[in-house]
XYZ file of C-alpha atoms in Angstrom:
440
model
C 37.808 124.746 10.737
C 38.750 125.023 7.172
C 40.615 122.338 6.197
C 42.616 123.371 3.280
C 45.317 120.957 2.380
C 44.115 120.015 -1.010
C 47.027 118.307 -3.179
C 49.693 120.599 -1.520
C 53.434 121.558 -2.634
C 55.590 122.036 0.273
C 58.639 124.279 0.432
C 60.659 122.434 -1.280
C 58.664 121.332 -4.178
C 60.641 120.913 -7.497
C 57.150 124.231 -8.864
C 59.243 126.492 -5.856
C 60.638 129.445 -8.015
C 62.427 132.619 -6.198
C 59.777 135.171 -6.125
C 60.697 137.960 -8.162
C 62.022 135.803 -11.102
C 59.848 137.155 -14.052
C 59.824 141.163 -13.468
C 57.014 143.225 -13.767
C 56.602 145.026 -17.114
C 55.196 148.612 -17.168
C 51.915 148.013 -16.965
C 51.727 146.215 -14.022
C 53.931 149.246 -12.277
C 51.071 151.397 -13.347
C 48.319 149.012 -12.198
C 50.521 149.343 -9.092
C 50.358 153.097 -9.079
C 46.510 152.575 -9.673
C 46.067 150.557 -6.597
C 48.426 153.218 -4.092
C 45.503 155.821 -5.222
C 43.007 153.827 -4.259
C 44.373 152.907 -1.097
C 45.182 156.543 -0.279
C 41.723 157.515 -1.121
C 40.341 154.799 1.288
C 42.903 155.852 4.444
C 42.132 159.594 3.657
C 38.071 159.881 3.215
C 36.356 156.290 4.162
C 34.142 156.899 7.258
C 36.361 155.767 9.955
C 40.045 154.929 9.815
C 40.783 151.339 8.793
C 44.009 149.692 9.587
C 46.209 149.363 6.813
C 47.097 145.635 7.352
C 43.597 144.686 7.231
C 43.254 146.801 4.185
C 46.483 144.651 2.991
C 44.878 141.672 3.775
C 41.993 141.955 1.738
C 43.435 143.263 -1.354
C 46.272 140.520 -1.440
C 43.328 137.781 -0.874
C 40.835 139.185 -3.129
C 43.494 139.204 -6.182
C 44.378 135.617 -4.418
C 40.457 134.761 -5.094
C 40.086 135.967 -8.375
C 42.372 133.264 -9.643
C 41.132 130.016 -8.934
C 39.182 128.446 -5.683
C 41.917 127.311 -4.337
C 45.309 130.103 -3.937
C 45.309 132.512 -1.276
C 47.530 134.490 0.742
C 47.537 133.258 4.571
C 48.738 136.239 7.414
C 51.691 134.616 9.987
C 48.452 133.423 12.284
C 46.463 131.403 9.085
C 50.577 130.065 8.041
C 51.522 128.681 10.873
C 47.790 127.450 11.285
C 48.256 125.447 7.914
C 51.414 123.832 9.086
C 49.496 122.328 12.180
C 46.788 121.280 10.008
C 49.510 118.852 7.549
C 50.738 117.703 10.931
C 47.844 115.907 11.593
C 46.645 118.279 14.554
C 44.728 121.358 14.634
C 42.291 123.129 16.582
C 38.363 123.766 14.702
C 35.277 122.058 14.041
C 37.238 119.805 11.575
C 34.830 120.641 8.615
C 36.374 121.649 4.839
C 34.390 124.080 3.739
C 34.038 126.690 0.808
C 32.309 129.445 -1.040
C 29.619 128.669 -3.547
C 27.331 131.595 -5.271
C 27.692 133.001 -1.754
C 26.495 130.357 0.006
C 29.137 128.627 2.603
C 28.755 124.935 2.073
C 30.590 121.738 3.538
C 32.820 119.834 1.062
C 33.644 117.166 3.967
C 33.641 116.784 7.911
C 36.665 114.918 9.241
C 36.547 111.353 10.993
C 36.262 111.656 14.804
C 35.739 115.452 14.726
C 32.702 117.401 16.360
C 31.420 118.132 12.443
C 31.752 114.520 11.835
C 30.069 113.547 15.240
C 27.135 115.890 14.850
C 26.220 114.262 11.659
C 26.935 117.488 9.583
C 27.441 115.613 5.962
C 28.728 116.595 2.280
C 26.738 119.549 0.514
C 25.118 120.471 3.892
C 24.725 124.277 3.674
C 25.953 126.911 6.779
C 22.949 129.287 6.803
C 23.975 130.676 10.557
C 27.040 130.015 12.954
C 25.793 131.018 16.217
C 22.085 132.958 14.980
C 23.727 134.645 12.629
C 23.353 134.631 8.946
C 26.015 133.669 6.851
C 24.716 135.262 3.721
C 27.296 138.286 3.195
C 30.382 136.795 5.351
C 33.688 136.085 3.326
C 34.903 132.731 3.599
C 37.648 133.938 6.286
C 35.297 136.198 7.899
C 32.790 132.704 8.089
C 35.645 130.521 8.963
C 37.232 132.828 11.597
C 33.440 132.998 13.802
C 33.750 129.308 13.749
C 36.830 128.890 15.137
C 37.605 129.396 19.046
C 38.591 128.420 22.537
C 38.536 124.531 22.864
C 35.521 123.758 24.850
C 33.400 126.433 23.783
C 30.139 125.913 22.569
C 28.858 126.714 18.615
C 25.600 126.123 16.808
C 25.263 125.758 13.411
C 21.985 126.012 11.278
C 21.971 124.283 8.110
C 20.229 123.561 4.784
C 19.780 119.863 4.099
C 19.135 118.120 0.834
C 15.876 116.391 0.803
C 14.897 118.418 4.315
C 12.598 121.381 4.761
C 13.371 122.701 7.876
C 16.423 124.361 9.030
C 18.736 121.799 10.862
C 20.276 123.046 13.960
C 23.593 121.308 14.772
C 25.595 122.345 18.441
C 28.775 120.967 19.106
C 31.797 121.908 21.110
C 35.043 123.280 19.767
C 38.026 120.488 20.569
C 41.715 120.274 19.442
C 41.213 118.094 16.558
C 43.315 114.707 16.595
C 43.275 113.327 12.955
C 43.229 109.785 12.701
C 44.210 109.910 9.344
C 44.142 105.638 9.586
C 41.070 103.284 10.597
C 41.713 99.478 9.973
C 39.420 96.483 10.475
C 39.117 92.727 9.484
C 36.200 91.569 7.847
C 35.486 88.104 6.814
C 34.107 87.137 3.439
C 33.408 83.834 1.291
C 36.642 84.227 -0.597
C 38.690 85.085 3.372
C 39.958 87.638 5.182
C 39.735 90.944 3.602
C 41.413 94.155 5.278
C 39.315 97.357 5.635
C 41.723 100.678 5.629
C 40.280 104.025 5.696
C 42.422 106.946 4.758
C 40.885 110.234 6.039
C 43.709 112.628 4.591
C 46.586 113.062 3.099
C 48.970 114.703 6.390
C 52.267 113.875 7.176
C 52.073 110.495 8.127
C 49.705 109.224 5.002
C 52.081 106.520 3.505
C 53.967 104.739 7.234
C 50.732 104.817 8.620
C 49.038 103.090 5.759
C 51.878 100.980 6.038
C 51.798 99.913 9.620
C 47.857 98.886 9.029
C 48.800 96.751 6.439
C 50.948 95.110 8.752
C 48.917 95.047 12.029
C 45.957 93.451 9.994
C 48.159 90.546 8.442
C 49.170 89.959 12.179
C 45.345 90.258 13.215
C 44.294 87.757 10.509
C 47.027 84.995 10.946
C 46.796 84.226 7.277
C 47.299 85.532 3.833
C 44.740 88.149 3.178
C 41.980 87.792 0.414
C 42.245 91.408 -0.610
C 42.345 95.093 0.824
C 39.401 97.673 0.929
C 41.279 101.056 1.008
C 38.219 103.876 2.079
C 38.964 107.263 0.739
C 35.323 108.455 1.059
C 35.141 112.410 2.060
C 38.963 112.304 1.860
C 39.682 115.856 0.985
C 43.206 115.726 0.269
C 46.280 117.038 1.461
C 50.273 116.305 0.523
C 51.553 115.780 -3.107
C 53.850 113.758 -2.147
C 51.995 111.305 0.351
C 49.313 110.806 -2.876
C 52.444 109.630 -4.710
C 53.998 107.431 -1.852
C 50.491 105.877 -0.730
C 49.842 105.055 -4.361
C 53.307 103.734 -4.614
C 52.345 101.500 -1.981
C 50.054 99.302 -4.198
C 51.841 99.560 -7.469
C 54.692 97.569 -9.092
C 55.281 99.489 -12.123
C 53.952 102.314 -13.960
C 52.830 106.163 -13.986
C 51.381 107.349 -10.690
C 50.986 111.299 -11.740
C 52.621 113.853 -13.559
C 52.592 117.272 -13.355
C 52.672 120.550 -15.677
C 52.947 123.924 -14.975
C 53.647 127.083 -16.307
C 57.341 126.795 -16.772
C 58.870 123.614 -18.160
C 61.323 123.047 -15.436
C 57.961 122.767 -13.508
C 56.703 119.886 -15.081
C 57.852 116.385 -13.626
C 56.838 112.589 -13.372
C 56.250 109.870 -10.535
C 56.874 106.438 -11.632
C 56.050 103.053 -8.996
C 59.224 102.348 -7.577
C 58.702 98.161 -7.091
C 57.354 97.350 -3.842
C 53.657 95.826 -3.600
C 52.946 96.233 0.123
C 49.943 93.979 -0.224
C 51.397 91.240 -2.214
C 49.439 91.664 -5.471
C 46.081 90.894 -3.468
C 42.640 92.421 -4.855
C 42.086 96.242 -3.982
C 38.844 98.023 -3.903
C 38.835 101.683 -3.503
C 35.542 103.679 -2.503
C 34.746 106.817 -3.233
C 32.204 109.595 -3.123
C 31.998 113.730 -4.174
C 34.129 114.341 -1.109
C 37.109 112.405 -2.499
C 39.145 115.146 -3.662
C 42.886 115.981 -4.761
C 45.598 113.705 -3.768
C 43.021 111.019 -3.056
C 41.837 111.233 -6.520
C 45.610 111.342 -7.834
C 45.845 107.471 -5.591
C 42.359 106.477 -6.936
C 43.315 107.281 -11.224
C 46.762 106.085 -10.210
C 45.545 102.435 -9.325
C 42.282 102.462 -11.628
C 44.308 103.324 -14.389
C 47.448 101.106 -13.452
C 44.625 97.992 -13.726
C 45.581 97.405 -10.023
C 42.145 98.319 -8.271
C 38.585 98.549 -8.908
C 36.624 101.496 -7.827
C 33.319 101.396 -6.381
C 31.065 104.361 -5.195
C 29.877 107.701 -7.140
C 32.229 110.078 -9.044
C 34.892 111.933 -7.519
C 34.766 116.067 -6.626
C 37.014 116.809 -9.725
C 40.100 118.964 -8.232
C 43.243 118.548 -10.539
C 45.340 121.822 -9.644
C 48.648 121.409 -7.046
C 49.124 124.657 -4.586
C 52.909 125.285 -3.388
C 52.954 127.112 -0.285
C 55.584 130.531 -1.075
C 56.755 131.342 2.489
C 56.853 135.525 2.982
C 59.686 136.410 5.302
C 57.231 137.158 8.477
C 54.213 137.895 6.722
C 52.480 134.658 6.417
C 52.611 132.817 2.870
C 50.664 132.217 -0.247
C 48.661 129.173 -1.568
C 49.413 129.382 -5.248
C 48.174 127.050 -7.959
C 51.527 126.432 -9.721
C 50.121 123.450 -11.650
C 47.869 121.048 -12.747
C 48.752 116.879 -12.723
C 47.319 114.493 -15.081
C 46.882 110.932 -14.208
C 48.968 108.165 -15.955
C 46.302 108.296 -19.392
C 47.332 111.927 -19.450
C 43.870 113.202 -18.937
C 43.211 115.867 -16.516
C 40.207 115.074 -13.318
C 40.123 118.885 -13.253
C 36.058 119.279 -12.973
C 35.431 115.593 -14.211
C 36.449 114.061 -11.299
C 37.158 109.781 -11.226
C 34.174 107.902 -12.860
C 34.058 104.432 -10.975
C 34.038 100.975 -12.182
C 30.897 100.133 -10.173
C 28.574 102.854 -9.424
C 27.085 102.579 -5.643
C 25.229 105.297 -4.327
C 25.512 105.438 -0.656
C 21.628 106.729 -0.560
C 18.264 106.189 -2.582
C 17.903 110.046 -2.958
C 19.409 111.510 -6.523
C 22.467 113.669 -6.342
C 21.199 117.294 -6.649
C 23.035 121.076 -6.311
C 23.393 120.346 -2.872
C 24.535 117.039 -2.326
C 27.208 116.580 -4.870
C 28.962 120.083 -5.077
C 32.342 119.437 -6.949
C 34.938 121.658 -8.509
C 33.502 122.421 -11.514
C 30.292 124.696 -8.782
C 33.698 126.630 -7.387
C 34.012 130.303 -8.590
C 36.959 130.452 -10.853
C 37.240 127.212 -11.238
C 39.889 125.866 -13.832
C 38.423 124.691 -16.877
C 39.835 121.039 -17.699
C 42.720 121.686 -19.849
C 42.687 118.095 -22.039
C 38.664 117.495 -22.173
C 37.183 114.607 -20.772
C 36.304 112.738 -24.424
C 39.959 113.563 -26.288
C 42.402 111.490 -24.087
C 41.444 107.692 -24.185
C 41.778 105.507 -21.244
C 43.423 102.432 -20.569
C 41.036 99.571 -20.817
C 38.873 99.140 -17.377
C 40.159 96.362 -14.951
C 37.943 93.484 -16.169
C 34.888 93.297 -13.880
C 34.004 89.927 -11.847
C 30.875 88.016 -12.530
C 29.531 89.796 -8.958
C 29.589 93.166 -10.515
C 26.496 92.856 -12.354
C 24.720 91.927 -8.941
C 25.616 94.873 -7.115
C 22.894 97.556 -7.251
C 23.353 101.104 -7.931
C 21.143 102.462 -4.740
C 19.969 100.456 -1.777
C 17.021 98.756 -1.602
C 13.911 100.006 -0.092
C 14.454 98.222 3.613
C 18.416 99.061 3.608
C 18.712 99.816 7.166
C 19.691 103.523 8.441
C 23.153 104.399 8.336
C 25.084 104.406 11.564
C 29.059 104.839 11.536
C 29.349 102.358 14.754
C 27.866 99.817 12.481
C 29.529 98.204 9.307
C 26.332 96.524 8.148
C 24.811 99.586 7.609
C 27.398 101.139 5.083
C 26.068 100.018 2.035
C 28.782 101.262 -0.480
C 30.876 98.938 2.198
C 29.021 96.241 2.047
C 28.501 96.080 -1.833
C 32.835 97.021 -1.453
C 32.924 93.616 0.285
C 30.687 91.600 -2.225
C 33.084 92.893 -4.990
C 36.534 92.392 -3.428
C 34.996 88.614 -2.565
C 34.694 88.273 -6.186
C 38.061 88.782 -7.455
C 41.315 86.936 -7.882
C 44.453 87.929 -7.483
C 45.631 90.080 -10.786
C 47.929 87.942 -12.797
C-alpha cells in the first residue's frame, strides 16, 4: 500500500483557496487547445480505443508528477482511499513507497503490518510483485498490483543493500490496523524512563501520545526520569497533529511556520503552555525514514533546546500538500507550501542533522539504504540553503555523549524487534536520556 500522508493539509487548511481564483491567461487557453488535439488524435487513430477517463487520468497525474514528488490527482476510489489511510485504517501491504530513476523503492514499512513483519526495510528495492518486473510500471500501475483482497497471497522480490541475491519476500494482504502508539518502561541508573514510539502522524497522533504518557506514569508509580519518543521510519502524515504532538513537549516558542505562494498562505504555530511530561529529559530517534511532520516535531524540540536527538539524519521533506476536493471526481494532492522550522531554515533535502549520530548498523549508508528527498524526481530545491540560516545553539550534550559510539561494535547482537536489547540506536537512546537532568 502506498502510504501517502506526508505533512498533509486537510480541507480546511488556512493554504485552501477556491479553485478558479487566479484565471487562466491566453496562453494557457491555447496550451488547452493544444492538449484537445492531442487527445482527439489519440481517440481517433491509436490502435485500439482507449477510454477517455483513463486517458484523463493520466494526463491530470502526469502534469501532477511533473511538479514535485509529492502532488497528484487521486480518482473518487484513490480519495476516499486516502481518507481511510489518515484514519488510522486501511487495507495494503502497509509499505510507503516511491519512484526513483525508475526503480520502485521502499521509503518505510509500517509497525505491525505484513511489510513490516516480513522484514522488508528502508531503501529495499521492488524488482517484481508477483514474477513480474517492475522496471516500466508507473508508481500507480506498481501500487495498484500490490494491492488486493485481504487474505490473498503476494510475493515480492527485492534488491538489498549489502546482498547479492534477489530477496524473495511473501506475505498476505490484511486490513491494516495502525498502531500509531507503542509504550514501554525501561529502567535505567538515573530511573524510570518511558519509551513512546510514534509510527505516524493519523488522526489520533497527539490524545494518543497523550494517553501513553499517562498510562506509563501509572505503570511506573513514580516521577519519570525522562521520555524516549521513537519516530524512526515515521513517514508522516497530518500538519496539524506535527504541531499538537510537538506542542505536547513545549512550553514556549516556535513549533513551524509556513509559506506559500500567496501571503494569506503563510502562517505560524507557537507552544501554547502545557508540558505534558513535566519538563523531564526527551530523546528523540531518528533515521532516513523520519520524514515530514515527524521532522517538523523533531526541529521543533531540537531547536526549542527541549530534546536531544540521537540516530542518523532525517529523509529531508519540507513541502505541506492540501488535499482540493473535486465535486465527484476524486481530489488533488497539491504542494501549496513549504514550512520552516523555528531557526527559519528549510529541512527541504537536508533533512534533521542529530545531536548524537548512531547508526543502527555497521554497514555505510549507500544509494540504497538512505534514499531521501533530495533522490525524488522533481524534488524542491531547499529554498533558504542549509549554511545561510544559523541555528540556535545545540542543547548542551551530557558527559555520556562522548561514550556513545557511532556504529555498533563488532559482537552487537542481531537485531530482532521482540527484543529491546538488540536495538542499538535504543539502547545508546537509553545511555543518553540516563545522562541528563532535567532542563532548567
Amino acid at each position: 500500500m502506498f502510504f501517502t500522508g506526508l505533512a498533509l493539509g486537510t480541507a480546511s487548511s488556512p493554504f485552501m483557496r477556491a479553485v478558479g481564483q487566479d484565471a487562466p491567461d491566453n496562453s494557457t487557453y491555447q496550451q488547452l487547445s493544444l492538449f484537445g488535439d492531442i487527445l482527439a488524435t489519440v481517440k481517433q487513430d491509436y490502435v485500439i480505443d482507449p477510454p477517455a477517463d483513463k486517458l484523463i487520468y493520466n494526463a491530470a497525474n502526469g502534469m501532477m508528477a511533473g511538479l514535485d514528488p509529492h502532488s497528484s490527482y487521486m480518482n473518487a476510489k484513490q480519495y476516499a482511499d486516502m481518507q481511510v489511510q489518515t484514519s488510522g485504517q486501511f487495507g495494503g501491504l502497509g509499505l510507503e513507497v516511491t519512484e526513483v530513476d525508475g526503480l520502485l523503492k521502499v521509503i518505510s514499512p509500517i509497525d505491525d503490518t505484513p511489510g513490516a513483519k516480513a522484514g522488508i526495510r528502508p531503501g529495499d528495492i521492488i524488482v517484481e510483485i508477483n514474477g513480474h518486473a517492475t522496471d516500466g510500471l508507473s508508481l500507480d500501475d506498481a501500487v495498484n498490483k500490490m494491492r488486493g483482497a485481504p487474505g490473498t497471497k503476494i510475493t515480492l522480490t527485492l534488491k538489498r543493500n549489502g546482498i547479492t541475491t534477489p530477496v524473495h519476500v511473501t506475505m498476505t494482504r490484511e486490513i491494516i490496523k495502525i498502531q500509531d502508539v507503542k509504550y514501554k518502561l525501561f529502567q535505567t541508573s538515573a530511573g524510570p524512563v518511558g519509551y513512546i514510539r510514534l509510527a505516524s502522524f493519523d488522526e489520533n497522533a497527539d490524545p494518543h501520545i497523550r494517553n501513553a504518557i499517562t498510562k506509563l506514569r501509572a505503570q511506573s508509580g513514580k516521577p519519570l526520569h525522562g521520555y524516549i519518543l521513537d519516530l524512526r521510519d515515521n513517514p508522516g502524515g497530518l500538519l496539524d497533529q506535527a504541531v499538537a504532538v510537538a506542542d505536547d513537549f513545549l512550553t514556549q516558542g516556535e513549533i513551524v511556520s509556513t509559506k506559500g505562494r500567496h501571503a494569506t498562505d503563510d502562517q505560524v504555530w507557537y507552544a501554547q503552555g502545557t508540558d505534558v511530561t513535566n519538563n523531564a529529559p526527551v530523546v528523540i530517534l531518528t533515521n532516513a525514514g523520519t520524514a515530514s511532520a515527524a521532522e517538523i516535531v523533531t526541529a521543533a524540540l531540537q531547536q526549542n533546546r527541549r530534546a536531544l536527538v540521537l540516530g542518523t539524519k532525517t529523509f529531508g521533506k519540507g513541502s505541506v500538500q492540501t488535499i482540493l476536493p473535486i465535486d465527484n471526481e476524486g481530489a488533488l494532492r497539491l504542494t501549496t507550501a513549504l514550512y520552516f522550522t523555528p531557526s527559519g531554515k528549510s529541512i527541504q533535502g537536508f533533512g534533521v542533522t542529530p545531536d548524537v549520530k548512531v547508526s543502527d548498523t555497521a554497514t555505510p549508508d549507500d544509494q540504497f539504504a538512505a534514499l531521501r528527498e533530495d533522490d525524488l524526481i522533481n524534488a524542491f530545491a531547499n529554498p533558504t540553503g542549509q549554511q545561510n540560516i544559523p541555528l540556535p545553539p545545540a542543547k548542551p550534550l551530557p558527559a555520556v555523549a562522548a561514550q556513545i559510539p557511532a556504529v555498533p561494535p563488532a559482537n552487537w547482537p542481531k537485531f530482532d524487534a521482540t527484543k529491546p536489547s538488540t536495538d542499538f540506536q535504543l539502547q545508546m537512546g537509553l545511555k543518553l536520556i540516563a545522562g541528563m537532568s532535567a532542563p532548567q
